[in-house]
Amino acid sequence: MAKNNNNKIFKASWTYDEAPESTDHIQIKKQYELYIDGKFTKPVKNNYFDTTNPSDGKKIASIAEASTEDVDKAVKAARKAFKGWAALSGKERGKYIFRIARLIQERAREFAVIESLDGGKPIRESRDIDIPLAANHFFYYAGWADKLEYAFPNRDPKPLGVVGQIIPWNFPLLMAAWKLAPALATGNTVVLKPAETTSLTALKLAEIIHESGIPKGVVNIVTGAGETGASIVNHPDVNKIAFTGSTGVGKYIQKATAGTNKKLTLELGGKGANIIFEDAAIDQAVEGIVNAIFFNQGHVCCAGSRLFIQESVADLVIEKLKRRMETLIVGNPLDKNTDIGAINSKKQLKTIENYIKIGINEGGEIYQPECKFPTQGNWCAPTLFLNVSQSHRIVQEEIFGPVLAVQTFRTIDEVIEKANNTPYGLSAGVWTEKGSKIFHLTQKLNAGVVWGNTFNKFDATSPFGGYKESGFGREGGLHGLKPYVKFE
């Protein structure tokens, strides 16, 4: 085991006082039902499962588990509502979507706290990124609802019908917004399933949707695990499936929908390359590296989990990166000082720990800062692997945790070849003072999103999606409307 034990030389000589966010203002029920046909209803089989706080393992609430019968009820409600919703003018649909956006803004603080409680992410990220971006997506697509003729000139776009949407646990509310807003703006009705470990903000969103006065059956939210998702995918009266999640499940969905008339968009895994050239602003780049891989504990499909540093500045960048890692605070997600929160589930923590063992066994040099974890919960220190090659599993496979694999390069052609040597094609970042170099790499890198001198920057107006095993289709921006319309 190659492990760097000189961590202490980078330790800061001071600490922050605790700054916990209050939970007094939030409202969480002991039990949540399914939201079908404009009302909260008990599941047919009366099955429930627990959602727990990953930072302490304590139960937060009981969540209804939707069966095939429940999914069928939701699809029928959506089908019944479709004709009336599609017949509404874009202006009227836009009013409802705009109202949802405003209600999210009004309850932003409550949403942020619940997101961190249920998912484990730091409150700063929930408060400053997830919730505002979710509201922005509803605002943005509310604006498109009455302008579809300009989005698709001379093409007469029509809604598809009933859309089944399945979202992951890493950005629960934001992924719901990515899916719901364009589908509703284009006149579709929806059956949405959040991830079983992070259902709370989707169910709180159901409360907002109900409060907005949107016609019943237009949005239906069913909770459950993989079987519930499979029931949506396989339902014969669903016109489109939109899925964000793992590549393995994405392949299953693609097979399940093959030979049917269902449209499909998949936003799957990634193994993003973050490329640092010798002419980059090094301190800025180091912050970009930290944001790329340790944001949301690395639970990000487009995380910059592969770092490529030009050889001439590699030692400097690695030294600065280690110093910066020593200052990262791992702990209570509700503490405003926390940089890295809790791993979402015990299952995911075990996966990350197994990959760390694989990296060590394959001969990688591991570096981890000293971290004092809480006595309960799911925790993982930010992890750096040096002296790894393209053939290492931790370089090739998605870990979905705070683990960064570092390699060096000499020439542009070399780093392009290394960056593209992966089955994924979701994201990349380029750090250099030369705009022409960034532009050149955007043409050469097989990635749906290439960031220049930044990373993990999202905007409702900008499309997002991947190539190869990272999926197909785009979400966000004008491009995000197209998967939800047909042209007759």
Tab-separated table of N, CA, C and O in Angstrom, residues 260-361:
chain	number	residue	atom	x	y	z
A	260	THR	N	-40.486	-0.577	-29.640
A	260	THR	CA	-41.727	0.118	-29.310
A	260	THR	C	-41.694	1.493	-29.980
A	260	THR	O	-40.697	1.880	-30.580
A	261	ASN	N	-42.780	2.234	-29.839
A	261	ASN	CA	-42.811	3.586	-30.396
A	261	ASN	C	-42.399	4.651	-29.391
A	261	ASN	O	-42.566	5.839	-29.645
A	262	LYS	N	-41.890	4.217	-28.252
A	262	LYS	CA	-41.513	5.165	-27.203
A	262	LYS	C	-40.250	5.930	-27.581
A	262	LYS	O	-39.259	5.327	-28.007
A	263	LYS	N	-40.307	7.248	-27.409
A	263	LYS	CA	-39.100	8.045	-27.562
A	263	LYS	C	-38.287	7.913	-26.281
A	263	LYS	O	-38.826	7.638	-25.200
A	264	LEU	N	-36.989	8.140	-26.390
A	264	LEU	CA	-36.107	7.890	-25.252
A	264	LEU	C	-34.977	8.902	-25.202
A	264	LEU	O	-34.370	9.223	-26.224
A	265	THR	N	-34.731	9.438	-24.015
A	265	THR	CA	-33.500	10.197	-23.770
A	265	THR	C	-32.834	9.615	-22.532
A	265	THR	O	-33.509	9.285	-21.544
A	266	LEU	N	-31.522	9.494	-22.589
A	266	LEU	CA	-30.743	8.914	-21.499
A	266	LEU	C	-29.594	9.851	-21.132
A	266	LEU	O	-28.817	10.259	-21.997
A	267	GLU	N	-29.514	10.205	-19.853
A	267	GLU	CA	-28.355	10.954	-19.358
A	267	GLU	C	-27.708	10.068	-18.313
A	267	GLU	O	-28.231	9.888	-17.215
A	268	LEU	N	-26.547	9.496	-18.679
A	268	LEU	CA	-25.968	8.399	-17.899
A	268	LEU	C	-24.652	8.804	-17.235
A	268	LEU	O	-24.445	9.963	-16.925
A	269	GLY	N	-23.817	7.831	-17.009
A	269	GLY	CA	-22.588	8.067	-16.243
A	269	GLY	C	-21.533	8.836	-17.006
A	269	GLY	O	-21.673	9.152	-18.186
A	270	GLY	N	-20.454	9.133	-16.312
A	270	GLY	CA	-19.355	9.866	-16.934
A	270	GLY	C	-18.044	9.630	-16.204
A	270	GLY	O	-18.007	9.111	-15.090
A	271	LYS	N	-16.977	10.017	-16.871
A	271	LYS	CA	-15.629	9.944	-16.290
A	271	LYS	C	-14.861	11.145	-16.829
A	271	LYS	O	-13.933	11.028	-17.617
A	272	GLY	N	-15.317	12.330	-16.407
A	272	GLY	CA	-14.865	13.583	-17.003
A	272	GLY	C	-13.378	13.851	-16.863
A	272	GLY	O	-12.781	13.618	-15.810
A	273	ALA	N	-12.792	14.381	-17.936
A	273	ALA	CA	-11.372	14.768	-17.945
A	273	ALA	C	-11.250	16.250	-17.598
A	273	ALA	O	-11.928	17.083	-18.188
A	274	ASN	N	-10.379	16.562	-16.654
A	274	ASN	CA	-10.091	17.940	-16.273
A	274	ASN	C	-8.629	18.198	-16.631
A	274	ASN	O	-7.732	17.579	-16.054
A	275	ILE	N	-8.390	19.093	-17.584
A	275	ILE	CA	-7.069	19.231	-18.199
A	275	ILE	C	-6.441	20.568	-17.797
A	275	ILE	O	-7.013	21.631	-18.040
A	276	ILE	N	-5.259	20.502	-17.178
A	276	ILE	CA	-4.553	21.699	-16.711
A	276	ILE	C	-3.298	21.901	-17.566
A	276	ILE	O	-2.368	21.090	-17.512
A	277	PHE	N	-3.274	22.974	-18.335
A	277	PHE	CA	-2.087	23.294	-19.129
A	277	PHE	C	-1.123	24.164	-18.319
A	277	PHE	O	-1.514	24.823	-17.335
A	278	GLU	N	0.133	24.196	-18.765
A	278	GLU	CA	1.168	24.909	-18.007
A	278	GLU	C	0.929	26.416	-17.966
A	278	GLU	O	1.430	27.102	-17.068
A	279	ASP	N	0.165	26.953	-18.920
A	279	ASP	CA	-0.093	28.395	-18.941
A	279	ASP	C	-1.393	28.757	-18.205
A	279	ASP	O	-1.847	29.902	-18.268
A	280	ALA	N	-1.977	27.803	-17.478
A	280	ALA	CA	-3.214	28.076	-16.728
A	280	ALA	C	-2.909	28.929	-15.501
A	280	ALA	O	-1.777	28.962	-14.998
A	281	ALA	N	-3.939	29.620	-15.008
A	281	ALA	CA	-3.840	30.304	-13.712
A	281	ALA	C	-3.931	29.211	-12.647
A	281	ALA	O	-5.019	28.704	-12.355
A	282	ILE	N	-2.800	28.829	-12.085
A	282	ILE	CA	-2.705	27.607	-11.293
A	282	ILE	C	-3.626	27.626	-10.068
A	282	ILE	O	-4.334	26.649	-9.799
A	283	ASP	N	-3.625	28.717	-9.326
A	283	ASP	CA	-4.474	28.761	-8.128
A	283	ASP	C	-5.951	28.639	-8.495
A	283	ASP	O	-6.728	27.962	-7.808
A	284	GLN	N	-6.332	29.316	-9.566
A	284	GLN	CA	-7.710	29.212	-10.052
A	284	GLN	C	-8.008	27.779	-10.479
A	284	GLN	O	-9.075	27.230	-10.190
A	285	ALA	N	-7.046	27.158	-11.156
A	285	ALA	CA	-7.235	25.785	-11.621
A	285	ALA	C	-7.382	24.814	-10.455
A	285	ALA	O	-8.190	23.876	-10.520
A	286	VAL	N	-6.620	25.022	-9.394
A	286	VAL	CA	-6.718	24.148	-8.221
A	286	VAL	C	-8.117	24.226	-7.615
A	286	VAL	O	-8.715	23.204	-7.248
A	287	GLU	N	-8.672	25.433	-7.528
A	287	GLU	CA	-10.046	25.565	-7.052
A	287	GLU	C	-11.008	24.843	-7.990
A	287	GLU	O	-11.985	24.228	-7.549
A	288	GLY	N	-10.725	24.926	-9.283
A	288	GLY	CA	-11.551	24.229	-10.260
A	288	GLY	C	-11.474	22.720	-10.116
A	288	GLY	O	-12.477	22.018	-10.301
A	289	ILE	N	-10.294	22.205	-9.785
A	289	ILE	CA	-10.135	20.762	-9.564
A	289	ILE	C	-10.983	20.313	-8.376
A	289	ILE	O	-11.693	19.306	-8.431
A	290	VAL	N	-10.904	21.090	-7.296
A	290	VAL	CA	-11.662	20.766	-6.074
A	290	VAL	C	-13.158	20.778	-6.365
A	290	VAL	O	-13.891	19.860	-5.974
A	291	ASN	N	-13.607	21.803	-7.067
A	291	ASN	CA	-15.028	21.900	-7.406
A	291	ASN	C	-15.452	20.772	-8.337
A	291	ASN	O	-16.568	20.249	-8.241
A	292	ALA	N	-14.563	20.383	-9.234
A	292	ALA	CA	-14.904	19.369	-10.232
A	292	ALA	C	-15.129	17.992	-9.619
A	292	ALA	O	-16.005	17.249	-10.071
A	293	ILE	N	-14.374	17.634	-8.582
A	293	ILE	CA	-14.450	16.268	-8.073
A	293	ILE	C	-15.063	16.169	-6.681
A	293	ILE	O	-15.687	15.162	-6.345
A	294	PHE	N	-14.954	17.209	-5.858
A	294	PHE	CA	-15.451	17.095	-4.485
A	294	PHE	C	-16.810	17.755	-4.275
A	294	PHE	O	-17.415	17.624	-3.216
A	295	PHE	N	-17.295	18.471	-5.277
A	295	PHE	CA	-18.657	19.020	-5.234
A	295	PHE	C	-19.656	17.878	-5.078
A	295	PHE	O	-19.589	16.877	-5.793
A	296	ASN	N	-20.560	18.015	-4.100
A	296	ASN	CA	-21.579	16.990	-3.847
A	296	ASN	C	-20.962	15.612	-3.610
A	296	ASN	O	-21.471	14.592	-4.070
A	297	GLN	N	-19.814	15.606	-2.875
A	297	GLN	CA	-19.105	14.362	-2.530
A	297	GLN	C	-18.700	13.544	-3.756
A	297	GLN	O	-18.532	12.330	-3.669
A	298	GLY	N	-18.594	14.192	-4.911
A	298	GLY	CA	-18.283	13.449	-6.128
A	298	GLY	C	-19.469	12.708	-6.701
A	298	GLY	O	-19.326	11.962	-7.677
A	299	HIS	N	-20.659	12.898	-6.113
A	299	HIS	CA	-21.880	12.268	-6.638
A	299	HIS	C	-22.392	13.097	-7.813
A	299	HIS	O	-23.494	13.656	-7.778
A	300	VAL	N	-21.598	13.180	-8.856
A	300	VAL	CA	-21.928	14.013	-10.013
A	300	VAL	C	-21.530	13.239	-11.261
A	300	VAL	O	-20.371	12.840	-11.403
A	301	CYS	N	-22.485	13.029	-12.170
A	301	CYS	CA	-22.183	12.236	-13.365
A	301	CYS	C	-21.121	12.902	-14.233
A	301	CYS	O	-20.357	12.231	-14.923
A	302	CYS	N	-21.064	14.236	-14.193
A	302	CYS	CA	-20.077	14.953	-15.014
A	302	CYS	C	-18.865	15.378	-14.207
A	302	CYS	O	-18.100	16.259	-14.629
A	303	ALA	N	-18.641	14.773	-13.038
A	303	ALA	CA	-17.499	15.140	-12.193
A	303	ALA	C	-16.181	15.003	-12.950
A	303	ALA	O	-16.007	14.098	-13.770
A	304	GLY	N	-15.263	15.903	-12.657
A	304	GLY	CA	-13.920	15.824	-13.251
A	304	GLY	C	-13.076	14.836	-12.478
A	304	GLY	O	-12.176	15.211	-11.718
A	305	SER	N	-13.351	13.556	-12.668
A	305	SER	CA	-12.716	12.514	-11.853
A	305	SER	C	-11.376	12.045	-12.409
A	305	SER	O	-10.677	11.274	-11.774
A	306	ARG	N	-11.034	12.519	-13.610
A	306	ARG	CA	-9.702	12.247	-14.171
A	306	ARG	C	-8.992	13.589	-14.368
A	306	ARG	O	-9.482	14.448	-15.109
A	307	LEU	N	-7.868	13.759	-13.713
A	307	LEU	CA	-7.118	15.011	-13.799
A	307	LEU	C	-5.864	14.795	-14.642
A	307	LEU	O	-5.064	13.895	-14.373
A	308	PHE	N	-5.707	15.627	-15.673
A	308	PHE	CA	-4.522	15.591	-16.527
A	308	PHE	C	-3.768	16.906	-16.359
A	308	PHE	O	-4.312	17.977	-16.638
A	309	ILE	N	-2.515	16.823	-15.902
A	309	ILE	CA	-1.708	18.017	-15.650
A	309	ILE	C	-0.492	18.002	-16.569
A	309	ILE	O	0.211	16.979	-16.663
A	310	GLN	N	-0.241	19.122	-17.244
A	310	GLN	CA	0.949	19.189	-18.089
A	310	GLN	C	2.194	18.991	-17.223
A	310	GLN	O	2.317	19.557	-16.132
A	311	GLU	N	3.104	18.169	-17.714
A	311	GLU	CA	4.229	17.676	-16.929
A	311	GLU	C	5.041	18.781	-16.249
A	311	GLU	O	5.473	18.646	-15.104
A	312	SER	N	5.223	19.897	-16.938
A	312	SER	CA	6.084	20.959	-16.418
A	312	SER	C	5.544	21.618	-15.156
A	312	SER	O	6.292	22.233	-14.393
A	313	VAL	N	4.216	21.521	-14.909
A	313	VAL	CA	3.638	22.141	-13.710
A	313	VAL	C	3.006	21.106	-12.791
A	313	VAL	O	2.327	21.471	-11.829
A	314	ALA	N	3.223	19.831	-13.065
A	314	ALA	CA	2.541	18.781	-12.309
A	314	ALA	C	2.881	18.827	-10.828
A	314	ALA	O	1.993	18.766	-9.972
A	315	ASP	N	4.163	18.940	-10.484
A	315	ASP	CA	4.552	18.943	-9.073
A	315	ASP	C	3.935	20.120	-8.337
A	315	ASP	O	3.467	19.981	-7.201
A	316	LEU	N	3.913	21.282	-8.973
A	316	LEU	CA	3.353	22.474	-8.352
A	316	LEU	C	1.850	22.321	-8.123
A	316	LEU	O	1.343	22.625	-7.035
A	317	VAL	N	1.152	21.855	-9.140
A	317	VAL	CA	-0.304	21.701	-9.027
A	317	VAL	C	-0.653	20.673	-7.951
A	317	VAL	O	-1.549	20.905	-7.125
A	318	ILE	N	0.051	19.567	-7.930
A	318	ILE	CA	-0.235	18.519	-6.950
A	318	ILE	C	0.034	19.011	-5.533
A	318	ILE	O	-0.760	18.754	-4.602
A	319	GLU	N	1.119	19.755	-5.341
A	319	GLU	CA	1.417	20.299	-4.016
A	319	GLU	C	0.316	21.258	-3.558
A	319	GLU	O	-0.176	21.184	-2.431
A	320	LYS	N	-0.088	22.156	-4.453
A	320	LYS	CA	-1.153	23.105	-4.108
A	320	LYS	C	-2.477	22.390	-3.873
A	320	LYS	O	-3.264	22.778	-2.989
A	321	LEU	N	-2.735	21.350	-4.654
A	321	LEU	CA	-3.965	20.598	-4.493
A	321	LEU	C	-4.000	19.892	-3.135
A	321	LEU	O	-5.027	19.898	-2.445
A	322	LYS	N	-2.885	19.311	-2.732
A	322	LYS	CA	-2.823	18.657	-1.422
A	322	LYS	C	-3.056	19.671	-0.304
A	322	LYS	O	-3.790	19.393	0.661
A	323	ARG	N	-2.443	20.835	-0.424
A	323	ARG	CA	-2.657	21.882	0.582
A	323	ARG	C	-4.134	22.257	0.660
A	323	ARG	O	-4.696	22.433	1.739
A	324	ARG	N	-4.746	22.399	-0.489
A	324	ARG	CA	-6.157	22.783	-0.524
A	324	ARG	C	-7.043	21.679	0.060
A	324	ARG	O	-8.029	21.963	0.771
A	325	MET	N	-6.721	20.428	-0.217
A	325	MET	CA	-7.493	19.313	0.310
A	325	MET	C	-7.450	19.265	1.837
A	325	MET	O	-8.416	18.863	2.478
A	326	GLU	N	-6.326	19.693	2.419
A	326	GLU	CA	-6.201	19.697	3.874
A	326	GLU	C	-7.173	20.672	4.528
A	326	GLU	O	-7.518	20.525	5.699
A	327	THR	N	-7.603	21.687	3.795
A	327	THR	CA	-8.506	22.684	4.377
A	327	THR	C	-9.976	22.306	4.209
A	327	THR	O	-10.846	22.977	4.769
A	328	LEU	N	-10.266	21.260	3.432
A	328	LEU	CA	-11.653	20.861	3.203
A	328	LEU	C	-12.253	20.279	4.486
A	328	LEU	O	-11.627	19.464	5.164
A	329	ILE	N	-13.464	20.707	4.789
A	329	ILE	CA	-14.148	20.260	5.998
A	329	ILE	C	-15.176	19.200	5.624
A	329	ILE	O	-16.082	19.445	4.827
A	330	VAL	N	-14.992	18.007	6.186
A	330	VAL	CA	-15.921	16.901	5.973
A	330	VAL	C	-16.774	16.753	7.221
A	330	VAL	O	-16.240	16.627	8.328
A	331	GLY	N	-18.096	16.781	7.074
A	331	GLY	CA	-18.915	16.650	8.273
A	331	GLY	C	-20.369	16.980	8.039
A	331	GLY	O	-20.886	16.816	6.927
A	332	ASN	N	-21.022	17.436	9.083
A	332	ASN	CA	-22.453	17.689	9.108
A	332	ASN	C	-22.910	18.492	7.887
A	332	ASN	O	-22.510	19.639	7.715
A	333	PRO	N	-23.764	17.919	7.046
A	333	PRO	CA	-24.217	18.643	5.847
A	333	PRO	C	-24.936	19.953	6.156
A	333	PRO	O	-24.945	20.861	5.329
A	334	LEU	N	-25.543	20.053	7.340
A	334	LEU	CA	-26.274	21.266	7.685
A	334	LEU	C	-25.390	22.359	8.277
A	334	LEU	O	-25.866	23.456	8.565
A	335	ASP	N	-24.100	22.073	8.460
A	335	ASP	CA	-23.160	23.095	8.918
A	335	ASP	C	-22.715	23.922	7.706
A	335	ASP	O	-22.251	23.379	6.710
A	336	LYS	N	-22.846	25.231	7.809
A	336	LYS	CA	-22.534	26.092	6.658
A	336	LYS	C	-21.047	26.093	6.323
A	336	LYS	O	-20.649	26.574	5.256
A	337	ASN	N	-20.198	25.582	7.218
A	337	ASN	CA	-18.765	25.498	6.936
A	337	ASN	C	-18.391	24.235	6.168
A	337	ASN	O	-17.286	24.147	5.631
A	338	THR	N	-19.291	23.273	6.124
A	338	THR	CA	-18.971	21.969	5.537
A	338	THR	C	-18.741	22.071	4.031
A	338	THR	O	-19.535	22.664	3.305
A	339	ASP	N	-17.650	21.458	3.577
A	339	ASP	CA	-17.339	21.387	2.146
A	339	ASP	C	-17.776	20.063	1.542
A	339	ASP	O	-18.206	20.003	0.388
A	340	ILE	N	-17.618	18.985	2.300
A	340	ILE	CA	-17.960	17.643	1.815
A	340	ILE	C	-18.881	16.997	2.834
A	340	ILE	O	-18.517	16.808	3.999
A	341	GLY	N	-20.091	16.660	2.393
A	341	GLY	CA	-21.089	16.107	3.289
A	341	GLY	C	-21.028	14.591	3.373
A	341	GLY	O	-19.968	13.979	3.180
A	342	ALA	N	-22.168	13.982	3.638
A	342	ALA	CA	-22.244	12.536	3.820
A	342	ALA	C	-22.457	11.834	2.485
A	342	ALA	O	-23.142	12.346	1.604
A	343	ILE	N	-21.867	10.648	2.361
A	343	ILE	CA	-22.137	9.802	1.200
A	343	ILE	C	-23.595	9.369	1.275
A	343	ILE	O	-24.121	9.047	2.340
A	344	ASN	N	-24.274	9.350	0.131
A	344	ASN	CA	-25.728	9.229	0.096
A	344	ASN	C	-26.280	7.982	0.767
A	344	ASN	O	-27.353	8.020	1.354
A	345	SER	N	-25.572	6.863	0.681
A	345	SER	CA	-26.088	5.613	1.246
A	345	SER	C	-24.927	4.705	1.627
A	345	SER	O	-23.794	4.880	1.157
A	346	LYS	N	-25.222	3.724	2.485
A	346	LYS	CA	-24.196	2.751	2.862
A	346	LYS	C	-23.734	1.953	1.644
A	346	LYS	O	-22.560	1.608	1.509
A	347	LYS	N	-24.677	1.674	0.751
A	347	LYS	CA	-24.340	0.933	-0.464
A	347	LYS	C	-23.335	1.703	-1.307
A	347	LYS	O	-22.340	1.130	-1.787
A	348	GLN	N	-23.569	3.004	-1.484
A	348	GLN	CA	-22.654	3.800	-2.289
A	348	GLN	C	-21.298	3.952	-1.596
A	348	GLN	O	-20.256	3.940	-2.249
A	349	LEU	N	-21.306	4.099	-0.279
A	349	LEU	CA	-20.048	4.202	0.467
A	349	LEU	C	-19.212	2.933	0.278
A	349	LEU	O	-17.990	3.002	0.084
A	350	LYS	N	-19.873	1.783	0.325
A	350	LYS	CA	-19.156	0.522	0.128
A	350	LYS	C	-18.543	0.451	-1.271
A	350	LYS	O	-17.400	-0.005	-1.441
A	351	THR	N	-19.294	0.927	-2.272
A	351	THR	CA	-18.770	0.963	-3.647
A	351	THR	C	-17.518	1.825	-3.731
A	351	THR	O	-16.500	1.431	-4.331
A	352	ILE	N	-17.564	3.002	-3.125
A	352	ILE	CA	-16.412	3.922	-3.155
A	352	ILE	C	-15.218	3.295	-2.444
A	352	ILE	O	-14.085	3.328	-2.952
A	353	GLU	N	-15.460	2.710	-1.277
A	353	GLU	CA	-14.364	2.100	-0.511
A	353	GLU	C	-13.739	0.937	-1.278
A	353	GLU	O	-12.520	0.726	-1.229
A	354	ASN	N	-14.566	0.187	-2.001
A	354	ASN	CA	-14.028	-0.918	-2.812
A	354	ASN	C	-13.119	-0.377	-3.919
A	354	ASN	O	-12.057	-0.967	-4.206
A	355	TYR	N	-13.514	0.729	-4.550
A	355	TYR	CA	-12.674	1.305	-5.598
A	355	TYR	C	-11.368	1.849	-5.028
A	355	TYR	O	-10.312	1.776	-5.680
A	356	ILE	N	-11.406	2.390	-3.829
A	356	ILE	CA	-10.168	2.868	-3.203
A	356	ILE	C	-9.222	1.690	-2.959
A	356	ILE	O	-8.013	1.782	-3.222
A	357	LYS	N	-9.766	0.564	-2.503
A	357	LYS	CA	-8.945	-0.636	-2.313
A	357	LYS	C	-8.377	-1.115	-3.646
A	357	LYS	O	-7.204	-1.515	-3.733
A	358	ILE	N	-9.194	-1.073	-4.688
A	358	ILE	CA	-8.719	-1.477	-6.021
A	358	ILE	C	-7.563	-0.589	-6.464
A	358	ILE	O	-6.546	-1.070	-6.982
A	359	GLY	N	-7.721	0.741	-6.260
A	359	GLY	CA	-6.665	1.672	-6.643
A	359	GLY	C	-5.355	1.383	-5.934
A	359	GLY	O	-4.269	1.427	-6.535
A	360	ILE	N	-5.433	1.066	-4.639
A	360	ILE	CA	-4.228	0.746	-3.860
A	360	ILE	C	-3.615	-0.562	-4.353
A	360	ILE	O	-2.398	-0.664	-4.568
A	361	ASN	N	-4.463	-1.579	-4.556
A	361	ASN	CA	-3.967	-2.892	-4.999
A	361	ASN	C	-3.346	-2.837	-6.393
A	361	ASN	O	-2.468	-3.651	-6.722
